[in-house]
Structure formats: C-alpha cells, structure tokens
Coordinates of C-alpha atoms in Angstrom, one line a residue:
M1 CA -2.4 -26.1 -26.0
E2 CA -4.1 -25.8 -21.9
R3 CA -6.9 -23.1 -21.2
Y4 CA -6.9 -21.9 -17.6
D5 CA -10.2 -18.9 -16.9
V6 CA -7.1 -17.5 -14.9
A7 CA -2.9 -16.9 -15.3
V8 CA -0.7 -14.7 -12.9
V9 CA 2.7 -14.1 -13.8
G10 CA 4.9 -12.9 -10.3
L11 CA 4.5 -15.3 -6.4
G12 CA 5.2 -13.0 -3.9
V13 CA 2.8 -12.0 -1.4
I14 CA 0.5 -10.5 -4.3
G15 CA 0.8 -13.2 -6.9
S16 CA 0.3 -15.8 -4.4
G17 CA -2.7 -13.9 -2.9
A18 CA -4.3 -13.8 -6.7
V19 CA -4.1 -17.7 -7.1
Y20 CA -5.1 -18.6 -3.7
Q21 CA -8.7 -16.2 -3.7
A22 CA -9.0 -17.5 -7.5
S23 CA -8.9 -21.4 -6.8
I24 CA -11.3 -20.7 -3.7
K25 CA -13.2 -19.0 -5.8
G26 CA -14.1 -22.8 -8.5
A27 CA -11.8 -20.9 -11.4
K28 CA -8.9 -22.4 -12.9
V29 CA -5.8 -21.5 -12.0
I30 CA -1.8 -21.1 -13.0
G31 CA 0.9 -19.4 -11.3
F32 CA 4.7 -19.1 -12.8
E33 CA 7.0 -17.7 -11.2
Q34 CA 10.2 -16.9 -12.4
F35 CA 12.9 -18.1 -9.9
E36 CA 13.1 -21.3 -7.4
F37 CA 9.2 -20.5 -4.8
G38 CA 10.3 -18.6 -1.4
H39 CA 12.9 -17.0 -3.3
V40 CA 14.8 -14.1 -2.1
R41 CA 15.6 -11.5 -4.9
G42 CA 11.6 -9.6 -4.4
A43 CA 9.8 -8.5 -1.4
S44 CA 8.9 -10.7 -0.2
H45 CA 10.7 -12.9 1.6
D46 CA 12.4 -12.8 5.4
T47 CA 10.5 -13.0 8.4
S48 CA 9.0 -9.9 10.2
R49 CA 6.4 -8.0 8.1
I50 CA 4.0 -4.9 9.7
V51 CA 0.0 -5.4 9.3
R52 CA -1.8 -2.0 10.3
T53 CA -4.8 0.2 9.8
S54 CA -2.5 3.1 11.0
Y55 CA -2.8 4.9 6.9
G56 CA -3.0 8.5 7.1
S57 CA -5.5 8.2 4.1
P58 CA -8.9 6.5 4.3
E59 CA -8.6 4.7 1.9
F60 CA -5.9 2.6 2.9
V61 CA -7.4 2.6 6.2
A62 CA -10.0 1.1 4.8
L63 CA -8.8 -1.8 2.7
A64 CA -6.3 -3.0 6.2
R65 CA -9.6 -3.2 7.8
S66 CA -10.5 -5.5 4.8
A67 CA -7.2 -7.2 4.5
Y68 CA -7.9 -8.5 8.8
K69 CA -10.5 -10.0 7.3
D70 CA -8.5 -11.6 4.5
W71 CA -6.5 -12.7 6.8
A72 CA -8.1 -14.8 9.8
E73 CA -10.3 -16.7 6.8
L74 CA -6.5 -17.9 5.5
E75 CA -5.4 -18.6 9.1
K76 CA -9.3 -20.4 9.2
R77 CA -8.7 -22.2 6.3
S78 CA -5.2 -23.3 6.9
G79 CA -5.3 -23.6 10.4
I80 CA -2.0 -22.0 10.7
T81 CA -1.5 -18.4 12.9
L82 CA 0.6 -15.6 10.5
L83 CA -0.8 -12.4 12.0
D84 CA 0.5 -11.5 16.2
I85 CA -0.9 -8.6 17.6
T86 CA 1.4 -6.5 19.0
G87 CA 0.2 -2.7 19.5
G88 CA 1.9 -0.3 17.4
V89 CA 3.0 3.5 17.1
V90 CA 3.1 6.0 14.2
L91 CA 5.7 8.9 15.6
I92 CA 5.3 11.6 13.7
P93 CA 7.6 14.9 15.3
R94 CA 6.4 17.3 14.9
G95 CA 7.0 20.0 11.9
S96 CA 7.2 17.1 9.4
P97 CA 5.6 17.1 6.2
T98 CA 3.0 14.3 7.8
K99 CA 0.7 15.7 10.4
I100 CA -0.8 13.6 13.1
S101 CA -4.3 14.6 12.2
D102 CA -3.6 12.8 9.1
F103 CA -4.0 9.2 11.1
T104 CA -6.0 10.3 13.2
Q105 CA -9.0 11.8 10.3
S106 CA -8.5 9.0 8.4
L107 CA -9.2 6.5 11.0
D108 CA -12.3 8.2 12.4
A109 CA -13.0 8.5 8.9
N110 CA -13.5 4.5 8.9
G111 CA -13.9 3.6 12.3
V112 CA -10.9 2.3 14.1
T113 CA -10.1 3.1 17.5
Y114 CA -6.9 4.8 18.7
E115 CA -4.8 6.6 20.8
V116 CA -2.5 10.0 21.4
Y117 CA 0.6 9.9 22.8
D118 CA 3.0 12.8 23.5
H119 CA 6.5 11.8 24.0
Q120 CA 6.3 12.1 27.9
Q121 CA 3.8 9.2 27.8
I122 CA 5.1 6.6 25.2
N123 CA 8.5 7.0 26.8
E124 CA 6.5 5.9 30.4
R125 CA 4.2 3.3 28.6
W126 CA 7.1 1.5 26.7
P127 CA 10.3 1.9 28.6
G128 CA 12.3 1.4 25.3
F129 CA 11.9 4.6 24.0
H130 CA 13.4 6.7 24.9
V131 CA 11.8 9.6 21.9
S132 CA 12.8 13.2 22.4
E133 CA 10.3 16.5 23.2
G134 CA 8.5 17.6 19.9
V135 CA 7.4 13.6 19.1
D136 CA 3.2 12.9 19.5
A137 CA 2.5 8.8 18.6
V138 CA -1.1 7.9 17.6
Y139 CA -0.8 3.8 19.4
T140 CA -3.7 0.9 17.2
A141 CA -3.9 -1.1 19.0
D142 CA -4.3 -3.5 16.3
T143 CA -1.0 -3.1 14.0
G144 CA 0.9 -6.6 14.7
I145 CA 2.6 -8.8 12.1
T146 CA 2.6 -11.6 9.9
H147 CA 5.8 -14.2 9.1
A148 CA 6.6 -12.9 5.4
S149 CA 8.0 -16.4 4.3
K150 CA 5.3 -18.6 6.2
A151 CA 2.6 -16.1 4.7
V152 CA 4.0 -16.6 1.3
A153 CA 4.3 -20.2 1.4
T154 CA 0.5 -21.2 3.1
L155 CA -0.9 -18.9 0.6
Q156 CA 1.0 -21.1 -1.7
N157 CA -0.1 -23.9 0.3
Q158 CA -4.1 -23.7 0.1
A159 CA -4.1 -22.7 -3.6
R160 CA -2.5 -25.6 -4.2
F161 CA -5.3 -28.1 -2.3
N162 CA -8.3 -25.9 -3.8
G163 CA -6.9 -27.0 -7.2
A164 CA -4.2 -24.2 -8.9
V165 CA -0.8 -25.3 -10.8
L166 CA 2.0 -23.4 -9.3
K167 CA 5.0 -23.2 -11.4
E168 CA 8.2 -22.6 -10.5
R169 CA 11.6 -21.7 -12.3
T170 CA 9.3 -20.8 -15.7
A171 CA 9.6 -17.2 -16.4
V172 CA 7.0 -15.6 -19.0
L173 CA 8.3 -14.2 -21.2
S174 CA 4.9 -12.5 -23.0
V175 CA 1.3 -12.3 -23.0
T176 CA 0.0 -12.0 -25.5
P177 CA -4.2 -11.2 -26.4
Q178 CA -6.1 -12.7 -29.2
G179 CA -8.4 -12.4 -31.4
N180 CA -10.7 -14.5 -29.3
G181 CA -10.6 -12.2 -26.1
D182 CA -8.0 -14.6 -24.7
V183 CA -5.0 -14.4 -24.2
L184 CA -1.3 -16.5 -24.8
V185 CA 1.3 -16.5 -21.9
E186 CA 4.5 -17.4 -23.4
T187 CA 6.5 -18.7 -20.7
S188 CA 10.4 -20.2 -20.7
H189 CA 8.6 -23.7 -20.3
G190 CA 5.7 -24.0 -23.0
S191 CA 2.7 -21.5 -23.6
Y192 CA -0.8 -21.1 -22.3
H193 CA -3.9 -19.4 -23.0
A194 CA -5.7 -17.4 -20.3
A195 CA -8.9 -15.7 -20.3
K196 CA -7.8 -13.7 -17.9
V197 CA -4.6 -12.9 -16.7
I198 CA -3.7 -11.0 -13.7
L199 CA 0.1 -9.5 -13.7
A200 CA 2.2 -9.5 -11.0
A201 CA 5.6 -9.0 -11.8
D202 CA 6.7 -6.1 -9.5
A203 CA 10.1 -4.8 -11.3
W204 CA 10.2 -7.2 -14.1
I205 CA 6.3 -6.0 -14.9
N206 CA 7.8 -3.5 -17.7
K207 CA 9.1 -6.1 -20.1
L208 CA 5.5 -7.8 -20.4
L209 CA 4.3 -3.9 -20.4
K210 CA 6.7 -2.7 -22.6
P211 CA 4.7 -4.8 -25.8
L212 CA 1.1 -3.7 -25.4
N213 CA 2.1 0.1 -24.7
A214 CA 1.4 0.5 -21.3
E215 CA 4.5 0.5 -19.1
I216 CA 4.6 1.3 -15.5
P217 CA 7.7 4.7 -14.2
L218 CA 9.1 1.8 -11.7
T219 CA 12.2 3.2 -10.0
V220 CA 13.8 -0.7 -9.1
M221 CA 15.7 0.6 -5.6
Q222 CA 18.0 -2.5 -3.1
E223 CA 16.8 -2.2 0.3
Q224 CA 18.4 -3.1 3.0
I225 CA 17.0 -4.2 6.8
T226 CA 19.0 -4.7 10.1
Y227 CA 18.9 -6.8 13.3
F228 CA 20.1 -5.3 16.2
R229 CA 20.7 -7.5 19.7
P230 CA 20.0 -5.9 22.8
V231 CA 21.7 -6.7 25.7
N232 CA 17.9 -6.5 27.8
A233 CA 16.2 -8.3 24.9
E234 CA 13.7 -9.1 27.4
R235 CA 11.8 -5.2 27.8
F236 CA 11.6 -5.0 24.5
E237 CA 9.6 -8.6 24.2
P238 CA 6.3 -8.5 22.6
S239 CA 4.2 -7.2 25.3
Q240 CA 6.1 -4.6 26.2
F241 CA 7.3 -3.2 23.6
P242 CA 5.0 -2.2 20.0
V243 CA 6.1 -2.3 16.1
W244 CA 7.0 0.4 15.2
I245 CA 7.1 3.6 12.2
W246 CA 9.2 6.7 12.4
A247 CA 7.4 9.4 10.0
G248 CA 9.8 12.5 9.9
H249 CA 10.6 13.5 6.5
T250 CA 12.7 10.0 6.2
W251 CA 10.9 7.8 7.1
Y252 CA 11.5 5.1 9.5
Y253 CA 10.3 1.4 10.7
G254 CA 10.6 -1.2 13.2
F255 CA 9.3 -4.4 15.3
P256 CA 10.5 -5.9 19.2
T257 CA 11.5 -8.7 19.4
Y258 CA 9.8 -11.8 16.7
G259 CA 11.0 -15.6 17.0
E260 CA 14.8 -14.5 17.9
P261 CA 15.6 -11.4 21.0
T262 CA 16.6 -9.3 17.7
L263 CA 15.4 -5.7 16.9
K264 CA 15.2 -5.2 13.4
A265 CA 14.2 -2.0 11.9
G266 CA 15.0 -0.4 8.3
Q267 CA 14.3 3.3 6.5
D268 CA 11.6 3.4 4.0
A269 CA 12.9 4.2 0.4
Q270 CA 16.5 4.2 0.6
M271 CA 17.2 5.1 -2.8
N272 CA 19.9 3.0 -3.0
I273 CA 18.4 2.5 -7.2
M274 CA 19.2 -0.4 -9.1
T275 CA 17.8 -2.5 -12.0
P276 CA 16.9 -6.4 -10.5
E277 CA 19.8 -7.7 -13.2
D278 CA 22.0 -5.7 -11.4
R279 CA 21.5 -5.8 -7.7
T280 CA 24.6 -7.0 -5.6
F281 CA 22.6 -8.4 -2.4
V282 CA 25.4 -6.5 -0.4
H283 CA 24.2 -4.4 1.9
S284 CA 25.4 -0.7 2.5
P285 CA 27.0 0.1 5.1
E286 CA 26.6 3.4 4.9
L287 CA 23.1 3.3 5.4
Q288 CA 23.5 1.1 7.2
R289 CA 25.0 3.5 10.0
K290 CA 22.4 5.5 9.1
L291 CA 19.7 3.5 11.0
A292 CA 22.3 2.9 13.7
A293 CA 22.9 6.6 14.8
F294 CA 18.8 7.4 14.5
M295 CA 18.2 4.7 16.1
D296 CA 20.4 6.1 19.3
T297 CA 17.8 9.3 19.4
I298 CA 14.6 6.9 20.2
I299 CA 16.0 3.3 21.2
P300 CA 19.6 4.2 22.6
D301 CA 19.4 0.8 23.6
H302 CA 19.1 -1.1 20.4
G303 CA 22.5 -2.9 21.1
Q304 CA 24.8 -3.8 18.5
A305 CA 23.9 -4.3 14.3
L306 CA 24.1 -8.4 14.1
R307 CA 23.1 -9.1 10.8
T308 CA 21.7 -6.2 7.5
V309 CA 19.7 -8.3 4.9
T310 CA 18.8 -6.6 1.5
C311 CA 15.1 -6.8 -0.7
Q312 CA 13.9 -4.8 -3.3
Y313 CA 11.9 -2.6 -3.9
S314 CA 9.4 -1.5 -7.1
I315 CA 7.6 2.3 -7.1
T316 CA 5.9 5.2 -8.3
D317 CA 6.6 9.1 -7.4
D318 CA 3.1 8.7 -5.4
R319 CA 3.4 5.4 -3.9
Q320 CA 0.0 4.5 -4.6
F321 CA -0.6 0.8 -5.1
M322 CA -2.7 -0.2 -8.9
I323 CA -5.4 -2.5 -8.7
G324 CA -7.6 -3.3 -12.3
P325 CA -7.0 -4.0 -16.2
L326 CA -5.0 -2.7 -18.3
V327 CA -7.6 0.6 -20.2
H328 CA -6.7 -0.8 -23.4
H329 CA -6.2 -5.0 -22.4
P330 CA -8.9 -5.7 -20.3
N331 CA -8.5 -8.2 -20.2
I332 CA -4.9 -8.7 -18.7
F333 CA -5.0 -6.7 -14.4
V334 CA -2.1 -5.7 -12.6
G335 CA -1.4 -5.7 -9.1
L336 CA 1.0 -3.7 -7.8
G337 CA 2.3 -2.6 -4.2
N338 CA 4.1 -0.3 -4.4
G339 CA 6.6 -0.9 -1.2
H340 CA 4.2 -1.4 1.1
A341 CA 1.7 -3.8 0.5
F342 CA 2.2 -6.9 2.0
K343 CA -0.3 -6.1 4.7
F344 CA -2.1 -5.8 1.8
G345 CA -1.7 -9.2 0.2
P346 CA -4.7 -11.7 0.7
T347 CA -6.9 -8.6 -0.3
I348 CA -5.6 -7.6 -2.8
G349 CA -5.4 -11.0 -4.6
R350 CA -9.2 -11.0 -3.5
V351 CA -9.9 -8.1 -5.6
L352 CA -8.3 -9.4 -8.3
A353 CA -9.8 -12.1 -9.2
E354 CA -12.7 -11.3 -8.2
L355 CA -12.3 -8.4 -11.3
A356 CA -10.9 -11.4 -13.0
I357 CA -13.5 -14.0 -12.4
D358 CA -16.2 -11.4 -11.5
G359 CA -15.9 -8.4 -13.6
H360 CA -16.1 -6.3 -10.5
T361 CA -15.2 -6.0 -6.2
T362 CA -16.8 -5.9 -3.1
D363 CA -13.8 -3.4 -2.0
D364 CA -14.0 0.8 -3.2
I365 CA -10.1 0.7 -5.0
S366 CA -10.8 3.5 -7.0
K367 CA -7.8 5.9 -5.8
F368 CA -5.7 2.9 -6.7
P369 CA -6.7 3.2 -11.0
V370 CA -3.8 1.7 -13.2
P371 CA -3.6 4.9 -15.1
A372 CA -3.9 4.2 -19.4
P373 CA -0.7 5.3 -21.1
A374 CA 1.4 8.4 -22.5
A375 CA -0.6 9.0 -25.3
A376 CA 2.1 8.7 -27.7

C-alpha cells in the first residue's frame, strides 16, 4: 500500500490550494475528488469571485493581505493572470447591524488604505449606481475579481507539475488513524496510507468526521446568482464600475461586466436549505425576483435577467473559518471556508500544508480553530 506525506480530501479551491502548497514544499502528495475535476456540485465553479481586503474583522483583513501575496506567487509560477483589480465598495445603509467603523477600524489595524463616500459621492463617481440618502461606502482600491474555474484548474495543474497525484471520481469513504501515527484513507478505488490528512470536503465533511466523533454543525443550502444584461454595458465595464457588496440586514454582492456584457449579482446565504443529495440544481424564481427587486433600488439599469446559476453553501452560525487539526486526532486537519473563502484559497491551502508538514504556520489563525467535540 503506497504511503504519502499528505493526502487531501476534496479538490475545490481550498483542497486544490492545499495540494499545490504541499507539493511546492516538496512533500509527496495525493489529492482525491469524488466527482470529476471542475464539477458544478460544490462552491468552486463558474466564473467570478470577489477578492478583497475589506472585511469588518481585523483577522480576516490580515489573512486577506496574505492571500494577495499567495495569488501573486501562483500567477508568477503559472504565468497566468488570475486577479483583475477593479476597486470595490462595501455599501452600508445607516441603521444596518454592520457599522462602517467595523471596516475602517479593521483596515486601519492592518495598514490598508481606503476611502469613505456618502451616497452622493457614490453616485457621482459610478453613474451606474443610484443609491439613496443614508447609504455610505468604504472603497478599497485593491478589491477585484478572480476567475473561479480557471483559478482552481491552475492550482491543480501547478500541483501536478510539482509531483502531486490527483485523482478524480474517487470518493473517500473513511479516514482512520492508525497505531503507528499514520492515517488509513479508504476510497472507492483502493486504500492509501498518509502521514497527514487534510479534509477540505465542505458539505460532505461530516461523513468523514462523524466516525471520529468530530462533527461540525453545518447548514447546507443551495445558493444562486443571476446574470443581468444591462442596456448600456459600457457603463458597467471594470474601468467604470466597481465590485460591490451591500452590508444591510440582508447582504448582497455583485460585479462589473467580466468576460461578457453582463452584471452578476447575488444574495448571500439565501437559506434555501437542502442536502447535497437533494439539491435540485434548479434556481428559485422567488429568490430571483427578490434579487431583481433589490437591484432596482441601487442599480436601476441592471437590465433583464439572462440566466441564473446555482452553487452550494456550507456554513456554521458564526461564519468563521475552521483551519487546523482535530482536537483528538492531530494528524487530521480541517479546512472549512464557511461560504466566503474563495479569495483565501491559496492561503488557507498554504496554512494547512504548513501545519501538516512543518507543524506550525507563519499566519495567525488563532481566531479560526477547529472546535473540540461536545461532551457526550
């Protein structure tokens, strides 16, 4: 039975980041994906994802700063441009549970520059917006877009280039710690031994954690985003319009045109709850109408809905990352992104690889522990 230094379960952006980062450290690495590479059943497919340092918590801003360095290193190694920097705004209506000071203080604590605008300044700088009085914004020039599917494929290709073995359509059935310190990884196509195992299985992770008495309280839901076709697409080109986030009682987000003359937008955490096995992959017309009605209030010229695409969220109540070893099984590590980790993919992957191979990491992840299982 072949033995590896590191085995990674799940090859979305976090798992792909982990196999890439472990491989460039010289480890003998194997990665398993239960579906085909580039599948649409998880949360790492389609076109665009937001990259940003603008978070309302300083620990996320710090990790995001590291992520920009890791993206740059990946671009250098691959020769592929993966980030398009457009600038971005977080729109915060007065009276929202989120305060503008949450963002400014977190950015200040990390030395990230920003600008604060009122509604009139927002509408003047970006005529595609028509936000009402009582809405302020934090603008960060480093916000931008990464192409999701291309980024994941690049991570995987660079992992292979550095010697990693990646297997698709290979479901991991169990991970079992052995008496000699190794972990037995049993799959639908054979068994493997690994010194360390990284679980990046997202919505499917509890199937592997339950036998280890380490389940995570996850809520799994089908999300959806809609592409709109504006009449005046030039007004919404990346040079004319920013990435945006609406931080109200309900959160929304959207993009300038990217690769086609459409505007992509969505609502965060729509609570369309279902299991991965019960997903319909059919969008909700009601949620689409709700999104369009909201878009009417801030981007009235968004145009008609062209298509709606579904993905999957797996979140805990606090939406914090989980990065680190299981409390009772220190050779098994968890990487859980809680529905907002794509921008951090290469960095969470690096942190997990450092923990697995070196026993420590250069980033402060003290705010992102894997919780101990509840007492029986």
